[in-house]
PDB file of C-alpha atoms in Angstrom:
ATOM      1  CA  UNK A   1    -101.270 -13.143 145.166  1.00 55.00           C
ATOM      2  CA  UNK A   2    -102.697 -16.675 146.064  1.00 58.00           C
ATOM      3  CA  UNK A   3    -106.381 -17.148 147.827  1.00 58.00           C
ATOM      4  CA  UNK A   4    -104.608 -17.442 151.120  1.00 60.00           C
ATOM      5  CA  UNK A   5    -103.293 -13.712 150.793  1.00 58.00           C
ATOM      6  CA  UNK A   6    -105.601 -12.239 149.795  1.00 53.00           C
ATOM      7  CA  UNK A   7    -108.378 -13.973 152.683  1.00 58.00           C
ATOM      8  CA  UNK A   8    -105.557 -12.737 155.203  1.00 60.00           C
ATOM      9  CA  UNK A   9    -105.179  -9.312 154.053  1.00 59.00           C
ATOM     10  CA  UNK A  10    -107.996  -7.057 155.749  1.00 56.00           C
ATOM     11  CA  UNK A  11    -107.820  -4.045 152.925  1.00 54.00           C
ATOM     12  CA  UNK A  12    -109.266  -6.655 150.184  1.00 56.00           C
ATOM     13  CA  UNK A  13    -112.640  -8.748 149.885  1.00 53.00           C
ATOM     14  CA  UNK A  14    -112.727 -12.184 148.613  1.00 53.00           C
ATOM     15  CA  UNK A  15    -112.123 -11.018 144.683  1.00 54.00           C
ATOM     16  CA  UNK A  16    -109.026  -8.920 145.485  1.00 53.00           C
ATOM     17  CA  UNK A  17    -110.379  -5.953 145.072  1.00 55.00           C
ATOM     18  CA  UNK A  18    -110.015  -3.128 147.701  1.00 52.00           C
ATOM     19  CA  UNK A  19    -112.435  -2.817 150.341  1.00 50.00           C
ATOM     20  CA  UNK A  20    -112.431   0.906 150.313  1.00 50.00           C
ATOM     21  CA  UNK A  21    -113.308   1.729 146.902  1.00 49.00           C
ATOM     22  CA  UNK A  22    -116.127   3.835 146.077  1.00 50.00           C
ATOM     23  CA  UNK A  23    -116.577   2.309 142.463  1.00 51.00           C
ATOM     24  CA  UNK A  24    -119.080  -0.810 141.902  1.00 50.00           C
ATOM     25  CA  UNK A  25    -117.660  -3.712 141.438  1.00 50.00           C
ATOM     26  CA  UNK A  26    -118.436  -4.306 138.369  1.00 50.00           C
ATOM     27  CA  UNK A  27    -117.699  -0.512 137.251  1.00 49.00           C
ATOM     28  CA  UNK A  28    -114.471  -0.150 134.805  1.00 49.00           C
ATOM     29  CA  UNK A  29    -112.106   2.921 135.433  1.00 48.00           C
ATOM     30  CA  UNK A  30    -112.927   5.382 133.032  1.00 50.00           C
ATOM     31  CA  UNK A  31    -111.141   8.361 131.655  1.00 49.00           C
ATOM     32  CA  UNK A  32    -111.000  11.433 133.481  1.00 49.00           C
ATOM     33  CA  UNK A  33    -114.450  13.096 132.246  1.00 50.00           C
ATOM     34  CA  UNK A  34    -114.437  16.853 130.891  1.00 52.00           C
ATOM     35  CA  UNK A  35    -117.156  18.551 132.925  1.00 56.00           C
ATOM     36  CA  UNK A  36    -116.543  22.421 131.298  1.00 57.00           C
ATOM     37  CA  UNK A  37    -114.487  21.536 128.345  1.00 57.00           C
ATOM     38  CA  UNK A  38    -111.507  21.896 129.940  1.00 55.00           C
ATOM     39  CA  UNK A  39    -108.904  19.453 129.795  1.00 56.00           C
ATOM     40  CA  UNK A  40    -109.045  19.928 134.038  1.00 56.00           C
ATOM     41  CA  UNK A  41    -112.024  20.634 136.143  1.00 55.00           C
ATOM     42  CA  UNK A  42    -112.423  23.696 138.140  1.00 52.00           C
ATOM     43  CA  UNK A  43    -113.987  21.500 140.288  1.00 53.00           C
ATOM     44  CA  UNK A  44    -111.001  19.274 140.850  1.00 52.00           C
ATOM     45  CA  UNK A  45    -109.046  19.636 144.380  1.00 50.00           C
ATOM     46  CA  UNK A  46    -105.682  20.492 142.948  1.00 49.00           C
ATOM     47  CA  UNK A  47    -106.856  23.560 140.794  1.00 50.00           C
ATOM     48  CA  UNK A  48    -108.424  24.583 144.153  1.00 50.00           C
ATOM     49  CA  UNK A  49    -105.712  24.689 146.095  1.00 49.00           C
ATOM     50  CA  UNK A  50    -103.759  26.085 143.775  1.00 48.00           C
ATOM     51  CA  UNK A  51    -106.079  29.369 143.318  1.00 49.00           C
ATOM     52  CA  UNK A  52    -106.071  29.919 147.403  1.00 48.00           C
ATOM     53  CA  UNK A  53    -103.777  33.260 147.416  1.00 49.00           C
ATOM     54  CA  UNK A  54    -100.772  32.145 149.673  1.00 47.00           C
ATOM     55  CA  UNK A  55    -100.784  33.525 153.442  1.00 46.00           C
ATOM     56  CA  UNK A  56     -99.438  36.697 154.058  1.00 49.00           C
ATOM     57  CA  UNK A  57     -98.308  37.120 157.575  1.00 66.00           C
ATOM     58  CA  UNK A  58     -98.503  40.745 158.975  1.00 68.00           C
ATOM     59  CA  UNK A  59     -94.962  42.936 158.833  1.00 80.00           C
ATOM     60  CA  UNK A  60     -92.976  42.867 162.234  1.00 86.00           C
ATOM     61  CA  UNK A  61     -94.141  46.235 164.000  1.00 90.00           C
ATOM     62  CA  UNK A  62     -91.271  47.617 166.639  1.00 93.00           C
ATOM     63  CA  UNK A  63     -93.393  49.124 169.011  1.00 94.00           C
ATOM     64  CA  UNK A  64     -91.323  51.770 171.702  1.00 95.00           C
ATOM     65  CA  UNK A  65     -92.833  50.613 175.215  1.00 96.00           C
ATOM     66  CA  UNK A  66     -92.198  53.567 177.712  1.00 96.00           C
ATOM     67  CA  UNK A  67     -92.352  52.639 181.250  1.00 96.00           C
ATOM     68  CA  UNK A  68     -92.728  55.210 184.403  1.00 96.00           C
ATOM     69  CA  UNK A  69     -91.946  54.018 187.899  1.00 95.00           C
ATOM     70  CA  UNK A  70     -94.144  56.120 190.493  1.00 95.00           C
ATOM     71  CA  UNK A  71     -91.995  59.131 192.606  1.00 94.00           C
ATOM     72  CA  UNK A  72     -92.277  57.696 196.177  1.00 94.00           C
ATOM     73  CA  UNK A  73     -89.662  55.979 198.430  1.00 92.00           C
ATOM     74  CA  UNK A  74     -89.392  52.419 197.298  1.00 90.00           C
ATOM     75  CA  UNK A  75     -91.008  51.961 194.380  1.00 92.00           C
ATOM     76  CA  UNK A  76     -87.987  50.894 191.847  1.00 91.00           C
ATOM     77  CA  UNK A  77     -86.996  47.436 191.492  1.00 92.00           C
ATOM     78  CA  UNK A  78     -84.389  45.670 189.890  1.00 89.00           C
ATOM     79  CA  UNK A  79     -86.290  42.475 188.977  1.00 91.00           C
ATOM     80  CA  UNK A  80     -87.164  41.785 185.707  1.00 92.00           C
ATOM     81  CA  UNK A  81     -89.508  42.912 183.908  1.00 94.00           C
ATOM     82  CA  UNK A  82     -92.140  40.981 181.492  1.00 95.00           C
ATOM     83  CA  UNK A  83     -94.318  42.412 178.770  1.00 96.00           C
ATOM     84  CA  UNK A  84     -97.045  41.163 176.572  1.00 96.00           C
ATOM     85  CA  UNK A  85     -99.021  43.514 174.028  1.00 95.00           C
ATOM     86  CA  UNK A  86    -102.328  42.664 173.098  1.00 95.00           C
ATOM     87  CA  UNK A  87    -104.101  43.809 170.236  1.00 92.00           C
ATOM     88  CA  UNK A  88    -107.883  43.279 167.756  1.00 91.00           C
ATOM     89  CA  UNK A  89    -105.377  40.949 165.712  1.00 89.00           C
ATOM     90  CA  UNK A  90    -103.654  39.117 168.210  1.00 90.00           C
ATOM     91  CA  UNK A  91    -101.024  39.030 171.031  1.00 92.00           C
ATOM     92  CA  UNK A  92     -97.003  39.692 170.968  1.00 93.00           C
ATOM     93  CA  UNK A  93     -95.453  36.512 172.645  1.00 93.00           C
ATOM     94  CA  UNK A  94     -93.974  37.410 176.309  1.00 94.00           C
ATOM     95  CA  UNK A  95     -90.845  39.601 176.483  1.00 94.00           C
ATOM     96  CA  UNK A  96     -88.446  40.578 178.412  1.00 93.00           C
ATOM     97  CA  UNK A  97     -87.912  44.378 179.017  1.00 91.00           C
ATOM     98  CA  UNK A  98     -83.954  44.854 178.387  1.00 86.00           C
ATOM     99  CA  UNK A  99     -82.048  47.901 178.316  1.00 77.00           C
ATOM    100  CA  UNK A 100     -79.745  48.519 175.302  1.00 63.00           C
ATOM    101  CA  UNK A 101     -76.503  46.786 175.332  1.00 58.00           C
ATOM    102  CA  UNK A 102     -74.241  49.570 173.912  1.00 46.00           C
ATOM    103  CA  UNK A 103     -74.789  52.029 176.878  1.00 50.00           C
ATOM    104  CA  UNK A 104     -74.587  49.824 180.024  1.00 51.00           C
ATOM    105  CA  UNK A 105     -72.688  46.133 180.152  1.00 54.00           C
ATOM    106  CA  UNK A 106     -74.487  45.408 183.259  1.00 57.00           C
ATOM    107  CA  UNK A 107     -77.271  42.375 183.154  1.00 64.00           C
ATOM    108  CA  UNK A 108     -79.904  44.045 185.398  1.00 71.00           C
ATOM    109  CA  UNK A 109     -82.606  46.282 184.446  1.00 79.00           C
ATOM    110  CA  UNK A 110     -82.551  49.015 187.776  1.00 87.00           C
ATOM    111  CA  UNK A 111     -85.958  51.113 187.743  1.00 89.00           C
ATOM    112  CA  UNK A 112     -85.467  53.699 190.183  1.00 93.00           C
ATOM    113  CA  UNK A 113     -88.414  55.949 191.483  1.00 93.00           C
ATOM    114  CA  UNK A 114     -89.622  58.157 189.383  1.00 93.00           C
ATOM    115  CA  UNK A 115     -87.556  56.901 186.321  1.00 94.00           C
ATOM    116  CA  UNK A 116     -88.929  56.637 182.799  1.00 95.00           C
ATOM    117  CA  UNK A 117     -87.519  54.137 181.004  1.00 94.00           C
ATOM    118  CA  UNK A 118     -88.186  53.598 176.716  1.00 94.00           C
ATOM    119  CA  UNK A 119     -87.786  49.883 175.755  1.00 94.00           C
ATOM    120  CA  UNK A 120     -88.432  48.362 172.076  1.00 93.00           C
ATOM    121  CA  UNK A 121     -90.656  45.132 171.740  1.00 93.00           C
ATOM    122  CA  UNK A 122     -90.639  43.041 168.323  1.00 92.00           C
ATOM    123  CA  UNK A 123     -93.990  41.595 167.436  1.00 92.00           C
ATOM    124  CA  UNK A 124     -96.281  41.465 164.503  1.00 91.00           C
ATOM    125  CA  UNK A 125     -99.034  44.027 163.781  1.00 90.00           C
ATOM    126  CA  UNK A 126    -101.365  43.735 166.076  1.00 91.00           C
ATOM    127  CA  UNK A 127    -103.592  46.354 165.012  1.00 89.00           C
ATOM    128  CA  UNK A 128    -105.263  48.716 167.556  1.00 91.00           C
ATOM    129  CA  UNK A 129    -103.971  48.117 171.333  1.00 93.00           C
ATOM    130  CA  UNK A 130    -106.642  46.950 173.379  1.00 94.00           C
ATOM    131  CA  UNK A 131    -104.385  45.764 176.900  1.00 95.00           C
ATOM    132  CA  UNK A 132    -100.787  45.302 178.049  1.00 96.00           C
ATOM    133  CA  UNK A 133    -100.340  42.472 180.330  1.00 96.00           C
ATOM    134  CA  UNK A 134     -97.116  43.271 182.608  1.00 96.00           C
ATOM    135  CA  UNK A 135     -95.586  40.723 185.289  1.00 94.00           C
ATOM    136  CA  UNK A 136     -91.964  41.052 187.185  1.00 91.00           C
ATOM    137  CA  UNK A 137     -90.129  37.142 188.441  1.00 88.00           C
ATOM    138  CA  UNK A 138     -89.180  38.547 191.827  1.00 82.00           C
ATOM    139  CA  UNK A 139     -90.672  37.292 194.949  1.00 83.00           C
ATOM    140  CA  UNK A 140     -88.379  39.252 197.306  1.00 86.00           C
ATOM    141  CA  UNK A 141     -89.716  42.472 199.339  1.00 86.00           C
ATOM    142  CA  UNK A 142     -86.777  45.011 198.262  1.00 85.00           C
ATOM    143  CA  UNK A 143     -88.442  44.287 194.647  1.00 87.00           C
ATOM    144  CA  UNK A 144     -91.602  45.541 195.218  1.00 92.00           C
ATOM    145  CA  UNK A 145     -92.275  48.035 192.152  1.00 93.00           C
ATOM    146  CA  UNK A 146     -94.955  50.754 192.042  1.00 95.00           C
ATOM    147  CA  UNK A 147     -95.860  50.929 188.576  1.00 95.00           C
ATOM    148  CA  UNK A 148     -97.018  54.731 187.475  1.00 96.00           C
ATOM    149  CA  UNK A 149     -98.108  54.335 183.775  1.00 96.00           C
ATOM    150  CA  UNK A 150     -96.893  52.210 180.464  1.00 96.00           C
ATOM    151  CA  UNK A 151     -97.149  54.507 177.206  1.00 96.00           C
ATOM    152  CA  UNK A 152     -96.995  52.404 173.745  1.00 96.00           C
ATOM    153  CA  UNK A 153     -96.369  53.452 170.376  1.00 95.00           C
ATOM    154  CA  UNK A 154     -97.343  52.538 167.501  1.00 91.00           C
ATOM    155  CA  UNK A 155     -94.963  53.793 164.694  1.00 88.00           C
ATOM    156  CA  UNK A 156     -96.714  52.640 161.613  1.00 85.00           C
ATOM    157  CA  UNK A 157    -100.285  54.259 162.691  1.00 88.00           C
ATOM    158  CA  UNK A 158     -98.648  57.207 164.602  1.00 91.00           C
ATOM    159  CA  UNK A 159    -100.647  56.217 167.798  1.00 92.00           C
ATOM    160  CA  UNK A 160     -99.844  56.630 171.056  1.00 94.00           C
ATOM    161  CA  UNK A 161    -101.642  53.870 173.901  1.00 95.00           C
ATOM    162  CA  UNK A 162    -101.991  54.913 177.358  1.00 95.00           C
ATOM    163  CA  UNK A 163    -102.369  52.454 180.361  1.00 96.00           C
ATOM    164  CA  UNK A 164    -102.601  53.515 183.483  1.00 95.00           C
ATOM    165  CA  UNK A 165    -101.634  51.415 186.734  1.00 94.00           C
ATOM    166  CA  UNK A 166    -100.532  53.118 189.795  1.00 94.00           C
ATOM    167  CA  UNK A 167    -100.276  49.717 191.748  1.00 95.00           C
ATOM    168  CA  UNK A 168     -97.669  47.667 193.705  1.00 94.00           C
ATOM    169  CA  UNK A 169     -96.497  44.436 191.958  1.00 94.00           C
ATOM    170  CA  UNK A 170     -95.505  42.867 195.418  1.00 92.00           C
ATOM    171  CA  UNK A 171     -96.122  39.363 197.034  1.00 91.00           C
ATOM    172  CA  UNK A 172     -96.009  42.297 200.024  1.00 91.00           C
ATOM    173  CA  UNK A 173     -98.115  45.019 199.441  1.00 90.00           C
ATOM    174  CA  UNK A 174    -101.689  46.214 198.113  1.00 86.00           C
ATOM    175  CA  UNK A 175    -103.342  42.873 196.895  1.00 90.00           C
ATOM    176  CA  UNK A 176    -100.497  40.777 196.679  1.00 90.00           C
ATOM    177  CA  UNK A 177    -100.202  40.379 192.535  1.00 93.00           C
ATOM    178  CA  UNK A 178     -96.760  40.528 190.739  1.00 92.00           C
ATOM    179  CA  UNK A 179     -98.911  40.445 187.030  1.00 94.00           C
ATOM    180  CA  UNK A 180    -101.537  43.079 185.877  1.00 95.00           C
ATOM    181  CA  UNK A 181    -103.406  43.691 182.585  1.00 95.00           C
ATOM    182  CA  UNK A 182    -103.929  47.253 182.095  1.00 95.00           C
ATOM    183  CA  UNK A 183    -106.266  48.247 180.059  1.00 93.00           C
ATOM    184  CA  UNK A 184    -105.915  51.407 177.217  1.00 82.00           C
ATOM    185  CA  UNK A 185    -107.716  54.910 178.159  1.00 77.00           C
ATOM    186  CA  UNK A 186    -107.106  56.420 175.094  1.00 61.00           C
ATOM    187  CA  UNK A 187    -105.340  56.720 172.149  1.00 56.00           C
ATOM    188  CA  UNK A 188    -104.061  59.673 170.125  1.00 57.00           C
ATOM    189  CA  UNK A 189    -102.247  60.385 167.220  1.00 58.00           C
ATOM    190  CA  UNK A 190     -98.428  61.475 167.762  1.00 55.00           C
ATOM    191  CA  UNK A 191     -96.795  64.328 165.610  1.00 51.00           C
ATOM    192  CA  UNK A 192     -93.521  62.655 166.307  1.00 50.00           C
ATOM    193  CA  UNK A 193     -92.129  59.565 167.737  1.00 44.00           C
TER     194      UNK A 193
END
């Protein structure tokens, strides 16, 4: 590199040497210095990282959701249906409440009044359930859904969550709201799920 380069270039001073460097000028690069006797420091960065224990993500958890539409005139829907579980580790990502595809071909989930209905939802342990949050997409009247109760159950703990609701998720009813959070009253162990 002539003078002229090195003047333009921003990253060096007049001498060509870097402007970032921590070492003195005048400083030579020494060898790596043994600070234990070992040929690596435990102090150095790499060693570090490579004694961190690698992440272990929580197993997948298939929780059964079980959903009860109240007994009165009206209160089914066939809109769909929305669920996210919410626990002390975390939350499930939104899902969609579907029926099994090997006992009915058809696309839309029918809750009729006073129908109990057992759905499975994929998620990662999320340890003790503290809330559901459930929501439904349809703004029409003749979709207004009474929502009794949602049960969930844990099936590596045995657990069984209980969230009561007994309100209208209606742009047309009650308060208006299509999306509640329920909060748990209690949980108890299950002999069998």
């Amino acid at each position: 590199m002539d003078s002229n380069e090195l003047a333009d270039n921003p990253f060096t001073s007049e001498n060509g040497r870097s402007r970032f460097s921590f070492r003195d000028s005048g400083e030579e690069i020494q060898s790596k210095v043994e600070c234990c006797g070992h040929k690596t420091c435990h102090l150095d960065r790499y060693n570090l990282i490579s004694s961190v224990k690698p992440f272990t993500s929580r197993p997948y958890t298939l929780y059964k959701v079980i959903v009860t539409t109240a007994d009165i005139h009206g209160a089914g829907t066939s809109a769909q249906i929305y669920i996210t579980l919410k626990g002390e580790w975390g939350s499930s990502t939104r899902q969609k409440l579907r029926k099994s595809k090997t006992i009915l071909k058809e696309s839309r989930l029918h809750l009729f009044p006073g129908s109990t209905h057992t759905f499975s939802v994929v998620s990662p342990d999320l340890g003790a359930l503290q809330s559901v949050f459930i929501e439904h997409d349809s703004l029409r009247k003749s979709d207004s859904w009474l929502l009794e109760s949602v049960q969930v159950l844990h099936p590596l703990t045995k657990k069984r969550y209980m969230f009561i609701c007994n309100h209208w998720f209606s742009l047309y009813k009650e308060d208006g709201l299509i999306a509640r959070e329920l909060f748990g009253i209690r949980s108890a162990k299950t002999s069998k799920l």
